[in-house]
PDB file of C-alpha atoms in Angstrom:
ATOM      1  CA  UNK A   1       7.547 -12.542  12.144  1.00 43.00           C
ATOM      2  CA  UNK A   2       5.821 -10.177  14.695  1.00 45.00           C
ATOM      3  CA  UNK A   3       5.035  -6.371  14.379  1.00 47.00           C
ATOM      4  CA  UNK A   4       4.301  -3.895  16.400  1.00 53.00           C
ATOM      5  CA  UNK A   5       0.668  -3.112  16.463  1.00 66.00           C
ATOM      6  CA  UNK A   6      -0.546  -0.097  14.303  1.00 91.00           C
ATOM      7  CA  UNK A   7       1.697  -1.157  11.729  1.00 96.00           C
ATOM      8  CA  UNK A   8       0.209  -0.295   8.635  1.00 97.00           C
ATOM      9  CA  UNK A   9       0.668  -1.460   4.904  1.00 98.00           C
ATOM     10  CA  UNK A  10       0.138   1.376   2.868  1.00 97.00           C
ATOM     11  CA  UNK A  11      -2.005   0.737  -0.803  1.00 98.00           C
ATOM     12  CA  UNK A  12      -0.906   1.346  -3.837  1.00 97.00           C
ATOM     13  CA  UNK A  13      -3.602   4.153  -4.723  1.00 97.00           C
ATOM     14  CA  UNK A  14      -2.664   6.266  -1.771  1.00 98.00           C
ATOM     15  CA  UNK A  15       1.215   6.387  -2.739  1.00 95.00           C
ATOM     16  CA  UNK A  16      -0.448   7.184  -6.159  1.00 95.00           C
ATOM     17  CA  UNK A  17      -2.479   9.792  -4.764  1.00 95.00           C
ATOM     18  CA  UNK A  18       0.482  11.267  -2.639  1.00 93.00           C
ATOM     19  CA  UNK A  19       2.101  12.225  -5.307  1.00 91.00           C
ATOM     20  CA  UNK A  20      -0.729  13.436  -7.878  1.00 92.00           C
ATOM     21  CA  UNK A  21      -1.208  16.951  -6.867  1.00 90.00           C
ATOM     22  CA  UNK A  22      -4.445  17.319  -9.390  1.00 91.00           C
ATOM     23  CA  UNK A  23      -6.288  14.234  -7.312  1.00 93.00           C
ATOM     24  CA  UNK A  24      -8.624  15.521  -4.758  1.00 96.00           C
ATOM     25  CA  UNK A  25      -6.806  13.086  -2.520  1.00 97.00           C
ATOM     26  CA  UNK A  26      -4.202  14.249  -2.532  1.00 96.00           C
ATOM     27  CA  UNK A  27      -4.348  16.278   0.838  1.00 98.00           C
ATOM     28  CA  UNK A  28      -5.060  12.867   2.359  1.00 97.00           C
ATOM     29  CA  UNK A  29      -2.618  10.947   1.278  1.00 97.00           C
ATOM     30  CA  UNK A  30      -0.010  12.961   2.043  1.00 96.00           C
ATOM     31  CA  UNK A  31      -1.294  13.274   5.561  1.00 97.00           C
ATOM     32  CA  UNK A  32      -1.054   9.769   5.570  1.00 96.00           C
ATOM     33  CA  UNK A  33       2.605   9.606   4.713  1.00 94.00           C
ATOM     34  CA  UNK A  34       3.153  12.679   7.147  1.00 94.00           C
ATOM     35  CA  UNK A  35       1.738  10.499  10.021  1.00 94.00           C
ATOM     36  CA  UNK A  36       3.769   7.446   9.002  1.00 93.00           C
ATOM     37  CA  UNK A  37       7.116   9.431   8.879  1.00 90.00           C
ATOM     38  CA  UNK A  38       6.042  11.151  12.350  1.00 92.00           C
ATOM     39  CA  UNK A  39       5.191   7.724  13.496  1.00 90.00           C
ATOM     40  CA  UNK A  40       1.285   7.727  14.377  1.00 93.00           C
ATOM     41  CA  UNK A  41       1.884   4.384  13.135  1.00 95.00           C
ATOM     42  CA  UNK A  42       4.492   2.038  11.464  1.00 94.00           C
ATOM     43  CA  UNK A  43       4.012   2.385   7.519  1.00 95.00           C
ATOM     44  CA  UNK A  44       5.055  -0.593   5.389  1.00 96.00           C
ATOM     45  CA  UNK A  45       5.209  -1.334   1.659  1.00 94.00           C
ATOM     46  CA  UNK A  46       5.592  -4.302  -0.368  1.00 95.00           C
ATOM     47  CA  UNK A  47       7.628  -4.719  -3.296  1.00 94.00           C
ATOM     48  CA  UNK A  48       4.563  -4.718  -5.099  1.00 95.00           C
ATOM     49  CA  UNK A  49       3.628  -1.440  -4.191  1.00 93.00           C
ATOM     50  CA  UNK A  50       6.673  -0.207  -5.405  1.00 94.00           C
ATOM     51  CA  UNK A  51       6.528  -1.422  -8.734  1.00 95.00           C
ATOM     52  CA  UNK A  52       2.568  -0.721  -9.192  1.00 96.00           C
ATOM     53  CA  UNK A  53       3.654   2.253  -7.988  1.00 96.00           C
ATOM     54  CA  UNK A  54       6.248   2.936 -10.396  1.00 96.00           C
ATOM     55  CA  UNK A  55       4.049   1.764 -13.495  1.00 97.00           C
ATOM     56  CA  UNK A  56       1.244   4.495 -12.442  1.00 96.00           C
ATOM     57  CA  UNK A  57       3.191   7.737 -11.884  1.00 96.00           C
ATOM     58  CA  UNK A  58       5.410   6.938 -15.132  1.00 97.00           C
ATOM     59  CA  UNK A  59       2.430   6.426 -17.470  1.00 96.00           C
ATOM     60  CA  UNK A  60      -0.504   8.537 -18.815  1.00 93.00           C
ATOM     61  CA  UNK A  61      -2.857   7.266 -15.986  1.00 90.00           C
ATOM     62  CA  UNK A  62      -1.436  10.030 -14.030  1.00 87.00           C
ATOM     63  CA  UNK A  63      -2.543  13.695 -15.005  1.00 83.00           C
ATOM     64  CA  UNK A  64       1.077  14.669 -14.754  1.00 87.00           C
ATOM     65  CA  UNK A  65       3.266  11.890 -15.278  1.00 94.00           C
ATOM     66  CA  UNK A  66       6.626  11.821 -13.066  1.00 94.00           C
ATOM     67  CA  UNK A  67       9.938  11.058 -15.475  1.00 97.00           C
ATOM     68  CA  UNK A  68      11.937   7.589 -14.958  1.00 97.00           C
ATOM     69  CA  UNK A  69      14.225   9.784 -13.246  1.00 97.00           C
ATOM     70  CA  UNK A  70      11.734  11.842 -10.651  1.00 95.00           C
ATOM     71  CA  UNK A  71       9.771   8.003 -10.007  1.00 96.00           C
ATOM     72  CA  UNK A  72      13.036   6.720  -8.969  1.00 94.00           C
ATOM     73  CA  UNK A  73      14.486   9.335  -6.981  1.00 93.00           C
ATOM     74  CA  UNK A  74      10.795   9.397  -5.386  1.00 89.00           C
ATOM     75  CA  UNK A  75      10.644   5.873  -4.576  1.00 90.00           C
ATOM     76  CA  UNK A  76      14.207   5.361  -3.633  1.00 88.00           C
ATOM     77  CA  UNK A  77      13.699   8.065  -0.800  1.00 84.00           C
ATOM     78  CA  UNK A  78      10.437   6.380   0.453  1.00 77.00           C
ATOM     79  CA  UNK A  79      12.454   3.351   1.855  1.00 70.00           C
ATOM     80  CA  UNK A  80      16.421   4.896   2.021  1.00 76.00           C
ATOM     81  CA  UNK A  81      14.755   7.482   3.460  1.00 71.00           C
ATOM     82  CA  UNK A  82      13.461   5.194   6.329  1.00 78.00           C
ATOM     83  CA  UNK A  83       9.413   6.582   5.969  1.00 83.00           C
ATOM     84  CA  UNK A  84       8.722   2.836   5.428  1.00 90.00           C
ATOM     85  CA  UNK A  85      10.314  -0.858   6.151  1.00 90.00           C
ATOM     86  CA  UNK A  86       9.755  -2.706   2.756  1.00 92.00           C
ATOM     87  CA  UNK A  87       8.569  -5.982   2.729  1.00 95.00           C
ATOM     88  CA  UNK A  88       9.592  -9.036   0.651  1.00 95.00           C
ATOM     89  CA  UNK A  89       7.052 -11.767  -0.904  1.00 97.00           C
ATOM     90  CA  UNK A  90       7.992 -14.957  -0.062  1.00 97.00           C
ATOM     91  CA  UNK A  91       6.628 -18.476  -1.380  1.00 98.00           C
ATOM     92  CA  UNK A  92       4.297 -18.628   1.768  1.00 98.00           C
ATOM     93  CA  UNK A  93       2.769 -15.406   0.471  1.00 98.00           C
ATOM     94  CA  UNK A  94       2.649 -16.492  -3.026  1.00 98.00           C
ATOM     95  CA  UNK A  95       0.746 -20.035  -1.632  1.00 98.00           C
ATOM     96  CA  UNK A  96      -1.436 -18.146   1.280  1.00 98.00           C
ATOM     97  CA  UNK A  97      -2.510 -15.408  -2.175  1.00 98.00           C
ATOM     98  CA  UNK A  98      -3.374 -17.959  -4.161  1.00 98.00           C
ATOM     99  CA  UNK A  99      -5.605 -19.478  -1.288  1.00 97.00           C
ATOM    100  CA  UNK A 100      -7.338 -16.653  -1.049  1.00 97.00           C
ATOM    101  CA  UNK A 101      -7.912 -15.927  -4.343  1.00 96.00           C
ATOM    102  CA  UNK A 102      -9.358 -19.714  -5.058  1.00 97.00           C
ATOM    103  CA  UNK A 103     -11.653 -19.155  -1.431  1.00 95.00           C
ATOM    104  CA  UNK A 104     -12.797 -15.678  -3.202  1.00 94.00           C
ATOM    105  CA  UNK A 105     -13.137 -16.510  -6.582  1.00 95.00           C
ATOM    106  CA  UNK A 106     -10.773 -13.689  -7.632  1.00 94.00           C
ATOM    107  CA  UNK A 107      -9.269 -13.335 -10.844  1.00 93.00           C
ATOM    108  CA  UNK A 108      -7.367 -11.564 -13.236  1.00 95.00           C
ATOM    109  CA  UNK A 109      -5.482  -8.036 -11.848  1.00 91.00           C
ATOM    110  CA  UNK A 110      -7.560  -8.514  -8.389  1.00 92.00           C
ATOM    111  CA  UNK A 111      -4.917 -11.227  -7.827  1.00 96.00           C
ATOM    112  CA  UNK A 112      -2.563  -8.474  -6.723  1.00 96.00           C
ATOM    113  CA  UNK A 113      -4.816  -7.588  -3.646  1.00 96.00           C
ATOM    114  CA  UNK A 114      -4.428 -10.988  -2.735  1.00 97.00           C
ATOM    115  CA  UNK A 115      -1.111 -11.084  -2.650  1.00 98.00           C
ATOM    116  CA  UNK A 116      -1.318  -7.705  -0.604  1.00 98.00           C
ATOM    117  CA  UNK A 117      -3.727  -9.397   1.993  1.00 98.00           C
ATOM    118  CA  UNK A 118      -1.331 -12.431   2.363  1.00 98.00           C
ATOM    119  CA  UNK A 119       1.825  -9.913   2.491  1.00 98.00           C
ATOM    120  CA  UNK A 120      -0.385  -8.493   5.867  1.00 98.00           C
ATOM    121  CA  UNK A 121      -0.969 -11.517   6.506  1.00 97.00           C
ATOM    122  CA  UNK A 122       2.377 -12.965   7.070  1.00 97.00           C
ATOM    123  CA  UNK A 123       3.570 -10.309   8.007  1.00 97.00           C
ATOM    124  CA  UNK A 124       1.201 -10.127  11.389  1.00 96.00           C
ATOM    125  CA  UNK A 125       0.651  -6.322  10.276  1.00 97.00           C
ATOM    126  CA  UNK A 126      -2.539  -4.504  12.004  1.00 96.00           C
ATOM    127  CA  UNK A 127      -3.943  -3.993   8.359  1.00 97.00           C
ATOM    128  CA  UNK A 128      -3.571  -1.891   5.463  1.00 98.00           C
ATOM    129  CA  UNK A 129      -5.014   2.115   4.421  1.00 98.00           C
ATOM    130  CA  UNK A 130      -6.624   1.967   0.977  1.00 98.00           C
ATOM    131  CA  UNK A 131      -8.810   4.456  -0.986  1.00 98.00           C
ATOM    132  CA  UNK A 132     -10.829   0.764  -1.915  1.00 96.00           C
ATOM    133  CA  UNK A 133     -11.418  -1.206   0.898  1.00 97.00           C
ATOM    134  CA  UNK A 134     -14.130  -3.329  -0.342  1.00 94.00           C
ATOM    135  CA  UNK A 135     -11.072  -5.383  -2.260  1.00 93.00           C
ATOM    136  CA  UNK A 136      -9.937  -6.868   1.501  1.00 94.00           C
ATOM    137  CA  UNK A 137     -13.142  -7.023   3.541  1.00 89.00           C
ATOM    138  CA  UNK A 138     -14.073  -9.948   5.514  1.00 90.00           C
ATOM    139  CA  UNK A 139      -9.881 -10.745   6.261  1.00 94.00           C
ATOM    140  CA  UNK A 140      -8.456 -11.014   9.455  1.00 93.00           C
ATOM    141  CA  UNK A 141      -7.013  -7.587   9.669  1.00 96.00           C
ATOM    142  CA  UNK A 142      -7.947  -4.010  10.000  1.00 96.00           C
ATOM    143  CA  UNK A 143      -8.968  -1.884   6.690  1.00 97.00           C
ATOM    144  CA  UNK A 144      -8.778   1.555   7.185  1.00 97.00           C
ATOM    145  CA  UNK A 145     -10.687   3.908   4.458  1.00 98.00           C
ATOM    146  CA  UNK A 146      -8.733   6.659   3.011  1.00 98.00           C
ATOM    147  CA  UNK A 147     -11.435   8.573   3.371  1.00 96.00           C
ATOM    148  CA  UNK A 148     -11.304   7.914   6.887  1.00 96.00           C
ATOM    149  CA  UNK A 149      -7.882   8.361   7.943  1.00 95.00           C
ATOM    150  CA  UNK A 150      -8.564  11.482  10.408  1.00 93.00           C
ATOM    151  CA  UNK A 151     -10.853   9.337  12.435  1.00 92.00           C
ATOM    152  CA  UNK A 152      -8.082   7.027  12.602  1.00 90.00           C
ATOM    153  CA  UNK A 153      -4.586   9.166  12.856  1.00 86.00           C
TER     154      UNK A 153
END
């Protein structure tokens, strides 16, 4: 499968941070999702984002934790909504993570950036915005900094 180029997964921590009004990113990550819905770029999510997602801003991680039912209305919007095409893992995604992870010597929760990095991967996306970059350097698609999203969009 082939996508358009500046198509964009977004991270987990900036849909966090897009919705945590007391994070001092928030004003970027919401400019992010701004750009994506006024298409600067193509956004994308994973399933996994979703449900990382979903664990964060329901729990006590987040300063003001969203209810079951503001999460899902939240989340449901993001992709009824059309902001962002979601994207399925497959068993290519699963094999090409667990590749990576053996070439890196990742374990435990890093796995899940793996799987990310394949999910790009795959799906022949430009590369993915993150507030931690560091966890997909050296891989064979752009990492843009959250920090550095003006420079970018």
């Amino acid at each position: 499968m082939s996508y358009m180029k500046r198509s964009y997964l977004i991270d987990t921590n900036v849909l966090i941070y897009s919705v945590d009004m007391m994070s001092s990113l928030f004003p970027l990550a919401r400019y992010v999702i701004k750009r994506g819905e006024e298409r600067s770029f193509f956004p994308y999510l994973s399933v996994q984002n979703i449900s990382e997602t979903y664990a964060i801003i329901t729990s006590s991680r987040l300063s003001n934790p969203l209810s079951s039912k503001e999460a899902g209305e939240l989340l449901l919007t993001l992709f009824t909504g059309r902001i962002f095409e979601i994207l399925s893992i497959n068993d290519k995604i699963v094999s090409s993570a667990l590749n990576i992870a053996k070439e890196r010597n990742i374990i435990s929760q890093r796995f899940f950036d793996a799987v990310l990095a394949a999910t790009i991967i795959e799906y022949q996306l430009t590369g993915i915005i993150t507030n931690n970059p560091s966890d997909f350097l050296n891989l064979s698609f752009d990492v843009i900094p959250l920090e550095d999203i003006f420079k970018f969009f």
